[in-house]
Coordinates of C-alpha atoms and ligand atoms in Angstrom, one line a residue:
X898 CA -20.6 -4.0 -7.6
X899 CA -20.9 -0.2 -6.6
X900 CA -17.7 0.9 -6.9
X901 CA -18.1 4.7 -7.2
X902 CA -18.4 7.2 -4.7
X903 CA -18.4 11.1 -5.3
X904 CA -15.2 12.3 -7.0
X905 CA -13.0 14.0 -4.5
X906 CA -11.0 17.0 -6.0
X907 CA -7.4 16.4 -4.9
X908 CA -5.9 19.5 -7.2
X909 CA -3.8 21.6 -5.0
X910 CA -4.7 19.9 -1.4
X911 CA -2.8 18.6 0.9
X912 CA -1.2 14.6 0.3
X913 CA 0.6 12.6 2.9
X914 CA 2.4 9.4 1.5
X915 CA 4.4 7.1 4.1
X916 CA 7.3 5.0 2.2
X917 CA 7.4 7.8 0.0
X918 CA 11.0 7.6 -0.2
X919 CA 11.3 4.5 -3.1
X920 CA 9.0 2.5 -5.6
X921 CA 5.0 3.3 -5.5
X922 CA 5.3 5.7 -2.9
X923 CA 7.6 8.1 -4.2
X924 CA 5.8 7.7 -7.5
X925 CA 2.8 8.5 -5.7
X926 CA 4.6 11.5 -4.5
X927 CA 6.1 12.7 -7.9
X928 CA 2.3 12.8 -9.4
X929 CA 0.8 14.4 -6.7
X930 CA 3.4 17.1 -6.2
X931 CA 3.9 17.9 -10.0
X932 CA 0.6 16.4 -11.9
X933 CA -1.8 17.2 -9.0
X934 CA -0.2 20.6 -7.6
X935 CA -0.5 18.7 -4.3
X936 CA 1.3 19.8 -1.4
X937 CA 3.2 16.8 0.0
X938 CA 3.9 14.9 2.8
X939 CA 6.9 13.0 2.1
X940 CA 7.2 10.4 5.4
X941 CA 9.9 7.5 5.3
X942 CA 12.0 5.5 7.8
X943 CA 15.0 5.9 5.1
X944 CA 16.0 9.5 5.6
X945 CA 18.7 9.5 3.1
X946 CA 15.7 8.7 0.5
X947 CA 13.5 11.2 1.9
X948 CA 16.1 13.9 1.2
X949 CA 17.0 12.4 -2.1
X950 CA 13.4 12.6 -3.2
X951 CA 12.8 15.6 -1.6
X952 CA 15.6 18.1 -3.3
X953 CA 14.8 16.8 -6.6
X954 CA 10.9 17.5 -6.2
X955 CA 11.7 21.0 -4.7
X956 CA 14.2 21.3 -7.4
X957 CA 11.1 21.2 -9.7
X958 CA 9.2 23.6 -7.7
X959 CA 7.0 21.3 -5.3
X960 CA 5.7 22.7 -2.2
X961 CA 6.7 19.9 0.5
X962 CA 7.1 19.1 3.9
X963 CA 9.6 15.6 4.8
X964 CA 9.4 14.1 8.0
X965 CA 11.1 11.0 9.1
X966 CA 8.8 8.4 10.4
X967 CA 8.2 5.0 11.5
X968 CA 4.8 3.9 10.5
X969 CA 5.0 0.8 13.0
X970 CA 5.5 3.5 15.8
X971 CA 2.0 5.0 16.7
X972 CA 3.7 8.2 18.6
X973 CA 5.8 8.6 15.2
X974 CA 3.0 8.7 13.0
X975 CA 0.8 11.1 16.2
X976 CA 4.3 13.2 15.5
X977 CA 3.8 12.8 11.5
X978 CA 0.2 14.1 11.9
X979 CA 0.8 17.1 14.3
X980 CA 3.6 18.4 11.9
X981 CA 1.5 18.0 8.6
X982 CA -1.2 19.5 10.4
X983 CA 1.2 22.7 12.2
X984 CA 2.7 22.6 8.5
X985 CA 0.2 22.5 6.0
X986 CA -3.3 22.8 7.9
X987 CA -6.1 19.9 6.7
X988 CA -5.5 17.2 4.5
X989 CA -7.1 16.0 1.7
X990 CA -5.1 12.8 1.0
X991 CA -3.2 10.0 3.0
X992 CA -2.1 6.9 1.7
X993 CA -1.0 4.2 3.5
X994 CA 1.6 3.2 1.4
X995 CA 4.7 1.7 3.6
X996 CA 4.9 -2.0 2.9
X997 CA 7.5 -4.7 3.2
X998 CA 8.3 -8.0 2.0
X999 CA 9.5 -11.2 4.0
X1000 CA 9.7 -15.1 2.3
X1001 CA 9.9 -18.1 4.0
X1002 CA 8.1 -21.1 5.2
X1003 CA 6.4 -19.8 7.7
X1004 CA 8.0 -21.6 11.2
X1005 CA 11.3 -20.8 10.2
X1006 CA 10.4 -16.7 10.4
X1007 CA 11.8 -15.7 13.5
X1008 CA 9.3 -14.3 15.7
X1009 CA 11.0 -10.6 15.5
X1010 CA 10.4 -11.0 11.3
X1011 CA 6.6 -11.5 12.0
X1012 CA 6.5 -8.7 14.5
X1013 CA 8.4 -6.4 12.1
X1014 CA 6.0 -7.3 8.7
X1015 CA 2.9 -7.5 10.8
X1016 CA 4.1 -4.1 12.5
X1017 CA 4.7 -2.2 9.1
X1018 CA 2.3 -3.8 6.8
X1019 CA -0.6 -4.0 9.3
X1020 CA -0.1 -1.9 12.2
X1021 CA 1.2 0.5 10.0
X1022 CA -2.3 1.5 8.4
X1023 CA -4.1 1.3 11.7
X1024 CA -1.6 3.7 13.3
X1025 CA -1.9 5.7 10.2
X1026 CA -5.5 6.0 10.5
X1027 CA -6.0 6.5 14.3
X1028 CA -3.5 9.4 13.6
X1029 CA -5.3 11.2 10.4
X1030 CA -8.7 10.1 11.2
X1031 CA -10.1 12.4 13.6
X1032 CA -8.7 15.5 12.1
X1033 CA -10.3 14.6 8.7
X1034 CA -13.9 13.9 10.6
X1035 CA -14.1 16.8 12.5
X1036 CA -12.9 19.2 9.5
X1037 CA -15.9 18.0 7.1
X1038 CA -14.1 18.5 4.2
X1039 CA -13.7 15.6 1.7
X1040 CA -11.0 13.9 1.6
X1041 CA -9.4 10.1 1.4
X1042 CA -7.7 7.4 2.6
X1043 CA -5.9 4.8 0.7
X1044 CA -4.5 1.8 1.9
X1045 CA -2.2 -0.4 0.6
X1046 CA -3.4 -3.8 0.4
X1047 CA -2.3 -5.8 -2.7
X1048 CA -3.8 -8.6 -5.2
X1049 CA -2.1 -10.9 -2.5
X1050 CA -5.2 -9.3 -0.7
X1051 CA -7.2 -11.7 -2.4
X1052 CA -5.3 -14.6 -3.6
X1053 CA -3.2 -17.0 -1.4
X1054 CA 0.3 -18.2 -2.0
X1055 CA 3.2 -20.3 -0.3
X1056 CA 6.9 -18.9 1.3
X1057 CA 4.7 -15.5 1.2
X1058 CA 2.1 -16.3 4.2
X1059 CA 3.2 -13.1 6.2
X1060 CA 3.0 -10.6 3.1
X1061 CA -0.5 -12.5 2.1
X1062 CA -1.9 -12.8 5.5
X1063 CA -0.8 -8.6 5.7
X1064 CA -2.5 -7.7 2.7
X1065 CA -5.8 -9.9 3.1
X1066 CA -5.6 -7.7 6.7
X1067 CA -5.0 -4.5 5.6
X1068 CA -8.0 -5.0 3.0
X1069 CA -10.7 -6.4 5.8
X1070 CA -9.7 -3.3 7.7
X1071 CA -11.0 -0.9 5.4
X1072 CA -14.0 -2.7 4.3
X1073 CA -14.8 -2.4 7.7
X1074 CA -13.5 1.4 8.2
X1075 CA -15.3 2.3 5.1
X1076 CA -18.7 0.7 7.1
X1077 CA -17.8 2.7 9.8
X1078 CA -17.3 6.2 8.2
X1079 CA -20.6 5.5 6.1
X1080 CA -22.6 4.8 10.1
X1081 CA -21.0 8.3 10.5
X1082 CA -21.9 10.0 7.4
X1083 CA -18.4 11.4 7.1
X1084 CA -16.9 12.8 4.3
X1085 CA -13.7 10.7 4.3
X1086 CA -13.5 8.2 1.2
X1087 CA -11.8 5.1 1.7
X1088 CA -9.7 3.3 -0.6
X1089 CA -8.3 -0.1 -0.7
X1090 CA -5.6 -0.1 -3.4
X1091 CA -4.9 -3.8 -4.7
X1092 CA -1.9 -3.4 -7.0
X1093 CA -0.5 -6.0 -9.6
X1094 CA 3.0 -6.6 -10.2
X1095 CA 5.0 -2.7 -10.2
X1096 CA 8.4 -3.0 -11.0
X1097 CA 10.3 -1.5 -7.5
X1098 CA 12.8 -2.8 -5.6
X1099 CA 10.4 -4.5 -2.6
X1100 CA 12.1 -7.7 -3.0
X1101 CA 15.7 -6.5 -3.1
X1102 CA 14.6 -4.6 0.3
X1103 CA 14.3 -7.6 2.3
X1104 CA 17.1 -7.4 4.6
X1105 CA 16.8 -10.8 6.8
X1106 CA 19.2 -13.9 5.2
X1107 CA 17.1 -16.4 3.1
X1108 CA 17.6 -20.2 2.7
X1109 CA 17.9 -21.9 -0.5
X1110 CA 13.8 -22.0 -1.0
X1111 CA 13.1 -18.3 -0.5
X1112 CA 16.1 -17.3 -2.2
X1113 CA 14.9 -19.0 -5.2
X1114 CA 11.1 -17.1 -5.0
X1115 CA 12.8 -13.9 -4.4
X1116 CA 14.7 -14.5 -7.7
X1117 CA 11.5 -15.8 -9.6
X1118 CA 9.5 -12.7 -8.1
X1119 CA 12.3 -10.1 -8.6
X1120 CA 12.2 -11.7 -12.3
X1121 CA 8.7 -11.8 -12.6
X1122 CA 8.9 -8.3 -11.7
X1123 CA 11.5 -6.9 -14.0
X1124 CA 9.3 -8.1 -16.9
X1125 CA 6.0 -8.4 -16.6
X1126 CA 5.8 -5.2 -13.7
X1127 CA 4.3 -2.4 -14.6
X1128 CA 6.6 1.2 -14.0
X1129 CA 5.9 3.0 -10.5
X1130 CA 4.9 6.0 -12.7
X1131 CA 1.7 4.3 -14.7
X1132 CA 0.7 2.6 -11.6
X1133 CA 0.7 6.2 -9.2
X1134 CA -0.9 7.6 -12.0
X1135 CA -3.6 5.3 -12.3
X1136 CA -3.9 4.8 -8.5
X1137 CA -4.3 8.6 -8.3
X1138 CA -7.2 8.7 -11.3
X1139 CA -8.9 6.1 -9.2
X1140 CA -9.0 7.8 -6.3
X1141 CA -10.0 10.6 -7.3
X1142 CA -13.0 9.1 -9.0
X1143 CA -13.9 8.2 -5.6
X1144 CA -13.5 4.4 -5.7
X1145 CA -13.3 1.9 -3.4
X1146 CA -10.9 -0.5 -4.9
X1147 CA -8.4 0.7 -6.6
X1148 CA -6.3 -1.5 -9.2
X1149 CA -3.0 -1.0 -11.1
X1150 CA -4.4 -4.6 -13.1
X1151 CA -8.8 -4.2 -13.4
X1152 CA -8.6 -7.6 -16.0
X1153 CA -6.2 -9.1 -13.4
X1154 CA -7.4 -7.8 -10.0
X1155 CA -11.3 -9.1 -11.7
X1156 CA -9.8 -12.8 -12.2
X1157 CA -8.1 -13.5 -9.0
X1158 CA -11.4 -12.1 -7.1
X1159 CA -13.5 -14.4 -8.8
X1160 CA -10.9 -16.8 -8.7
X1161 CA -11.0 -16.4 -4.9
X1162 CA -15.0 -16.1 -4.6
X1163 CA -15.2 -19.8 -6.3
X1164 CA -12.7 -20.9 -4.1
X1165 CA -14.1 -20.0 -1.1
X1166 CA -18.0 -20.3 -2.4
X1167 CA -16.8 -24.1 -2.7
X1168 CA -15.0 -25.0 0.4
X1169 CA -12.1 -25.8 -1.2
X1170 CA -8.9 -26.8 0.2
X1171 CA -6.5 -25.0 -0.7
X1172 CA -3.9 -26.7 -3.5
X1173 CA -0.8 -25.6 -4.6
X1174 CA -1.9 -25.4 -8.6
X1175 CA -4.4 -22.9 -7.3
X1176 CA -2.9 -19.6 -9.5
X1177 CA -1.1 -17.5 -7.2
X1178 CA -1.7 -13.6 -7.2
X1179 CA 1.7 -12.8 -9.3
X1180 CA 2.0 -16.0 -11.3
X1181 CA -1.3 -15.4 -13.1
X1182 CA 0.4 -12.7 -14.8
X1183 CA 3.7 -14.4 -15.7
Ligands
NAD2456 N1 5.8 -3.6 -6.1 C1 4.7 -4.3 -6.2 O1 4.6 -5.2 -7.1 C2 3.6 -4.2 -5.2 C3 2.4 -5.0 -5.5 C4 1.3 -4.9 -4.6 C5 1.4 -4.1 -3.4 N2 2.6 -3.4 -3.2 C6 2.6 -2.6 -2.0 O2 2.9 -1.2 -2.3 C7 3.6 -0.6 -1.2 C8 4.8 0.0 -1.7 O3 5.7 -1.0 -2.1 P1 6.9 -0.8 -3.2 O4 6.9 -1.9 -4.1 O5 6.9 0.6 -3.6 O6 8.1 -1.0 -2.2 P2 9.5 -0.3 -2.0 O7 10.4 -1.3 -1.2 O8 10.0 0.2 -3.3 O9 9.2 1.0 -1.1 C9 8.7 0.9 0.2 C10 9.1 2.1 1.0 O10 8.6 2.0 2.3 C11 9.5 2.4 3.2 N3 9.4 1.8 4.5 C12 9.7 0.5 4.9 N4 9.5 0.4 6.2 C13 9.0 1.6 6.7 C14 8.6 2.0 8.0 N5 8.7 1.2 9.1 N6 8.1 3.3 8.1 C15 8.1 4.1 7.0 N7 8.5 3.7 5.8 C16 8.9 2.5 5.6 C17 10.9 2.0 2.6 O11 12.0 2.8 3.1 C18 10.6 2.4 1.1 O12 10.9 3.7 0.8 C19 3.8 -1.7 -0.2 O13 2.7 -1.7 0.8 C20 3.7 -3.0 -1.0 O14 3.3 -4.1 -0.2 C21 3.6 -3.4 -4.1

């Protein structure tokens, strides 16, 4: 597998992180801004976390600019763009990173839940390409974008089917962008990021009420999680090395992310049906 690309120097460029406001994100943030010497973007729908994050980063001497934003809204994310752009001139990194959780079987998710997951987790990225994308073409320089898929990008599991089916999205989308900026020749590195278990508080996030059945696999996930997750720290940091190597798919968990791809290649080289003692993506490292 050629996973290597050229090394893209992100010292002291320009970083733009949506959902930087908790978990990976703001760890994302934190690295680049004080490890990296990144200026950053800090975007977020929680403005009360933005501004937390935000005065204890400056407080540390980061150079950053925080804008409230929507990634499901594609004028909020044209509005994100324009002010990186009126701020801070060309950047070097955007990731992707906004993500939400939702459990339960899937016909009892209210139609608005689906529209809401699918809007963050999958329009999200596209919106947050279309708006970054052109910019970074037509400047030359090199520079990256990392999605935010997950191992649920490759791996299949029950009571989770919008998160999975999100994930498995936002990872064919950029195998297919990467396609497209190679038939351009461009200079913009893609990344899908596939992380393992990191302990945040995604699963406390979800706001909608949850019967008996999901409440139970948020408490198994939220456990699994407290655990066996690695900190938000160790995984920005790695995400960042990654990226900067100029790889393709980036993992929080290589031994882990490995198995459940060649878990995943059997199972679909085979034709199998799917069975529920098939590992799922988290409980393989329980
Ligand atoms: N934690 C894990 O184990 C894990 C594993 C694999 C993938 N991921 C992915 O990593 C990403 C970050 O997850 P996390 O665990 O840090 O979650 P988190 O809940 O800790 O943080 C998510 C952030 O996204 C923000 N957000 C939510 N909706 C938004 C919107 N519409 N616009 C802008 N921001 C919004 C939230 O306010 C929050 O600050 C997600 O895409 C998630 O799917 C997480």
């Amino acid at each position: 597998m050629n996973n290597q690309a050229s090394a893209v120097n992100l010292q002291g460029g320009v970083a733009v992180i949506t959902g930087a406001a908790a978990g990976i994100g703001e760890a994302l943030a934190r690295e680049a801004a004080l490890q990296l010497g990144m200026k950053v973007v800090l975007a977020d729908i929680d403005e009360a976390g933005l501004a937390r994050v935000a005065a204890d980063l400056s407080a540390q001497g980061a150079s950053l600019l925080t804008v409230a934003t929507d990634v499901a809204d594609a004028a909020s994310m044209e509005r994100l763009a324009a002010k990186t752009r009126e701020h801070f001139g060309s950047v070097r990194l955007l990731v992707n990173n906004a993500g939400i959780e939702t459990l339960g079987f899937s016909w009892e998710i209210p139609t608005a839940q689906w529209e809401k997951i699918l809007g963050i987790n999958v329009h999200g990225v596209v919106n947050g390409v279309n708006a970054f994308a052109p910019a970074m073409l037509d400047s030359g320089q090199p520079c990256v974008i990392a999605n935010m898929s997950s191992i649920a990008g490759i791996s299949i599991a029950p009571i989770q089917a919008s998160y999975v089916m999100s994930k498995h999205a936002v990872l064919a989308f950029s195998e297919c962008l990467h396609l497209e900026m190679q038939m351009k020749s461009a200079n913009v590195q893609i990344s899908a990021v596939l992380p393992g278990p990191v302990k945040t508080q995604i699963f406390e996030c979800i706001e909608e009420q949850l019967d008996t059945v999901a409440a139970e696999h948020r408490q198994q996930m939220m456990a699994l999680l407290d655990t066996n997750g690695m900190s938000a720290e160790a995984a920005a940091q790695t995400i960042l090395q990654q990226l900067s190597a100029g790889k393709f798919w980036v993992s929080t968990h290589p031994e882990m992310t490995q198995m459940m791809a060649e878990q995943r290649a059997r199972h679909l080289s085979s034709l199998a049906t799917p069975a529920l003692d098939m590992e799922s993506a988290f409980e393989a490292d329980a």
